[in-house]
Amino acid sequence: MALLVQKYGGTSVGSIERIEAVAEKVIRYKEQGNDLVVVVSAMSGETNRLTDLAKQIDPTVRGRELDVLLTTGEQVTIALLTMALHKRGYDAKSYTGGQVKILTDNAHNKARIVSIDAANLAQDLKQGQIIVVAGFQGVDEHGNITTLGRGGSDTTGVALAAALKADECQIFTDVDGVYTTDPRVVAEARRLEKITFEEMLEMASLGSKVLQIRAVEFAGKYEVPLRVLSSFEEGEGTLITSDSSEDDSVEQAVISGIAFNRDEAQLTINGVADTPGVAHQILGPISDANIEVDMILQNVGADGTTDFTFTVHRNDYDTALNILNKVAQDLKARVASGNNRIVKLSIVGVGMRSHAGIASKMFEILANEGINILMISTSEIKISVVVEEKYLELGVRALHDGFDLAEYETE
Ligand code: ASP
Ligand code: MG
């Protein structure tokens, strides 16, 4: 018998029929002898609908009252799901975040969980109840309702699993797992059976938006085994854990996946003085404008000057370029320029730590396709390159092929 925390996203509870289907699914797990805590999102589109209503009153609305409004979405689904369980003859009880006592800080609209009082839930579980908890919400120490940021129900699920020391946190969603890359780009992309938290974080932050990043961080920190699986199809999904399956007798793939990010833009300033403080003079005004910088590259100086290139989110491109033009004047640099038709391709895998030559293999694969690399950056478990946008599909496919990601496993 296991204690499972299951989270069902908005699509999974998007209609009465689907809520009834979730009830059936939950009951199947219950009948297998598991204890269950079920976290639900608002019905799909509901959080957006509520946000739009608020914006009709005040387009810039933020803060406490927005949280009071948005949390109603999840309150609807916990009640409906619990009713559906009752109808089927099962003991079940719904809880809002405040009723559990999911205590958060008071940062409205993006609060962080501080603690969870799991005593009531543990008591209910002992009595055989199925517990249904509203995702995405909590209360601060004064009882003000807070929310955890968009997609926050994942974090509720993981945090409850950590607090209750659950055996697994299962995230049911509209995809059946984490893939080696986006199947819309590479049809042969394969579902991973297992991936580590570190790899998942790299994949997620690079644009594979299956889970809220904060939820993955939380799960990694508290070592909550996390499984992503489909609400609509049977299957094992993908298990995200801390062990990199050293226990498995099968040979481990060096690369777990290919991630990519289309939202990139590159900026360059040429001919700045190669003296202390210049990097700060360039990037200071960028960060003052609240623009996040991703990759940074400075050339080896020549003739006392150097070139400096960095990337930002594409939405920030125009603002960043304006700032850089001013900086260029101030620093008497030769020229500032940019390119917002670039993308980032990355290979991710913990196996890289123990294998040499991965980078050169990556560059060879891209070279064979005639793809020019504009920038390179590496971390312990990731190598990223910036290339022109038109090479995105070709590059991802070539890398997926070159690293044998489609064929590796037989399931
Ligand atoms: N309903 C919230 C949202 O749409 C929270 C969630 O679904 O995780 O962002
Ligand atoms: Mg959602």
PDB file of C-alpha atoms in Angstrom, residues 180-182 184-185 201-209 213 257-266 292-295 311-316 339-348 362 374-375 377 382-393 395-397 399:
ATOM      1  CA  THR A 180      13.636  13.147 -25.615  1.00  0.00           C
ATOM      2  CA  THR A 181      12.556  16.233 -27.521  1.00  0.00           C
ATOM      3  CA  ASP A 182       9.357  17.870 -28.730  1.00  0.00           C
ATOM      4  CA  ARG A 184       6.102  18.012 -32.963  1.00  0.00           C
ATOM      5  CA  VAL A 185       9.635  18.617 -34.218  1.00  0.00           C
ATOM      6  CA  LEU A 201      15.210  21.367 -14.695  1.00  0.00           C
ATOM      7  CA  GLU A 202      17.460  21.943 -17.682  1.00  0.00           C
ATOM      8  CA  MET A 203      14.841  20.608 -20.068  1.00  0.00           C
ATOM      9  CA  ALA A 204      12.103  22.679 -18.419  1.00  0.00           C
ATOM     10  CA  SER A 205      14.028  25.922 -18.225  1.00  0.00           C
ATOM     11  CA  LEU A 206      14.976  25.455 -21.859  1.00  0.00           C
ATOM     12  CA  GLY A 207      11.393  25.354 -22.900  1.00  0.00           C
ATOM     13  CA  SER A 208       9.937  21.887 -22.358  1.00  0.00           C
ATOM     14  CA  LYS A 209       6.994  23.155 -20.401  1.00  0.00           C
ATOM     15  CA  ILE A 213       9.934  24.687 -12.746  1.00  0.00           C
ATOM     16  CA  GLY A 257      17.235  14.896 -24.417  1.00  0.00           C
ATOM     17  CA  ILE A 258      17.433  17.785 -26.832  1.00  0.00           C
ATOM     18  CA  ALA A 259      15.866  21.010 -25.661  1.00  0.00           C
ATOM     19  CA  PHE A 260      15.373  24.165 -27.646  1.00  0.00           C
ATOM     20  CA  ASN A 261      14.223  27.682 -27.087  1.00  0.00           C
ATOM     21  CA  ARG A 262      12.792  29.899 -29.778  1.00  0.00           C
ATOM     22  CA  ASP A 263      12.502  33.009 -27.646  1.00  0.00           C
ATOM     23  CA  GLU A 264      16.080  34.149 -27.955  1.00  0.00           C
ATOM     24  CA  ALA A 265      17.743  37.279 -29.242  1.00  0.00           C
ATOM     25  CA  GLN A 266      21.399  38.154 -29.448  1.00  0.00           C
ATOM     26  CA  GLU A 292      17.352  38.876 -17.836  1.00  0.00           C
ATOM     27  CA  VAL A 293      20.549  37.945 -19.607  1.00  0.00           C
ATOM     28  CA  ASP A 294      21.151  34.327 -20.515  1.00  0.00           C
ATOM     29  CA  MET A 295      24.407  33.572 -22.345  1.00  0.00           C
ATOM     30  CA  THR A 311      21.408  36.882 -25.302  1.00  0.00           C
ATOM     31  CA  VAL A 312      18.061  38.010 -23.891  1.00  0.00           C
ATOM     32  CA  HIS A 313      14.434  36.966 -24.260  1.00  0.00           C
ATOM     33  CA  ARG A 314      13.070  37.985 -27.627  1.00  0.00           C
ATOM     34  CA  ASN A 315      10.401  40.180 -26.013  1.00  0.00           C
ATOM     35  CA  ASP A 316      13.164  42.280 -24.469  1.00  0.00           C
ATOM     36  CA  ASN A 339      19.836  39.561 -34.172  1.00  0.00           C
ATOM     37  CA  ASN A 340      16.423  38.412 -33.014  1.00  0.00           C
ATOM     38  CA  ARG A 341      16.172  35.524 -35.445  1.00  0.00           C
ATOM     39  CA  ILE A 342      18.220  33.116 -33.395  1.00  0.00           C
ATOM     40  CA  VAL A 343      17.362  30.051 -31.315  1.00  0.00           C
ATOM     41  CA  LYS A 344      19.123  27.998 -28.707  1.00  0.00           C
ATOM     42  CA  LEU A 345      19.603  24.243 -29.048  1.00  0.00           C
ATOM     43  CA  SER A 346      20.837  22.211 -26.093  1.00  0.00           C
ATOM     44  CA  ILE A 347      21.784  18.659 -25.373  1.00  0.00           C
ATOM     45  CA  VAL A 348      21.116  17.590 -21.786  1.00  0.00           C
ATOM     46  CA  MET A 362      27.631  17.828 -31.120  1.00  0.00           C
ATOM     47  CA  LEU A 374      26.928  31.584 -33.297  1.00  0.00           C
ATOM     48  CA  MET A 375      27.504  31.046 -29.578  1.00  0.00           C
ATOM     49  CA  SER A 377      27.853  27.673 -23.567  1.00  0.00           C
ATOM     50  CA  LYS A 382      24.285  20.635 -20.738  1.00  0.00           C
ATOM     51  CA  ILE A 383      25.795  22.068 -23.886  1.00  0.00           C
ATOM     52  CA  SER A 384      23.929  24.867 -25.630  1.00  0.00           C
ATOM     53  CA  VAL A 385      24.516  26.496 -28.970  1.00  0.00           C
ATOM     54  CA  VAL A 386      22.904  29.513 -30.554  1.00  0.00           C
ATOM     55  CA  VAL A 387      22.104  29.112 -34.239  1.00  0.00           C
ATOM     56  CA  GLU A 388      19.999  30.920 -36.780  1.00  0.00           C
ATOM     57  CA  GLU A 389      16.280  30.379 -36.421  1.00  0.00           C
ATOM     58  CA  LYS A 390      15.933  28.697 -39.803  1.00  0.00           C
ATOM     59  CA  TYR A 391      18.098  25.816 -38.568  1.00  0.00           C
ATOM     60  CA  LEU A 392      15.965  24.942 -35.561  1.00  0.00           C
ATOM     61  CA  GLU A 393      14.136  21.893 -36.933  1.00  0.00           C
ATOM     62  CA  GLY A 395      19.440  21.027 -35.909  1.00  0.00           C
ATOM     63  CA  VAL A 396      17.139  19.335 -33.413  1.00  0.00           C
ATOM     64  CA  ARG A 397      16.522  16.418 -35.768  1.00  0.00           C
ATOM     65  CA  LEU A 399      21.139  15.987 -32.879  1.00  0.00           C
TER      66      LEU A 399
END
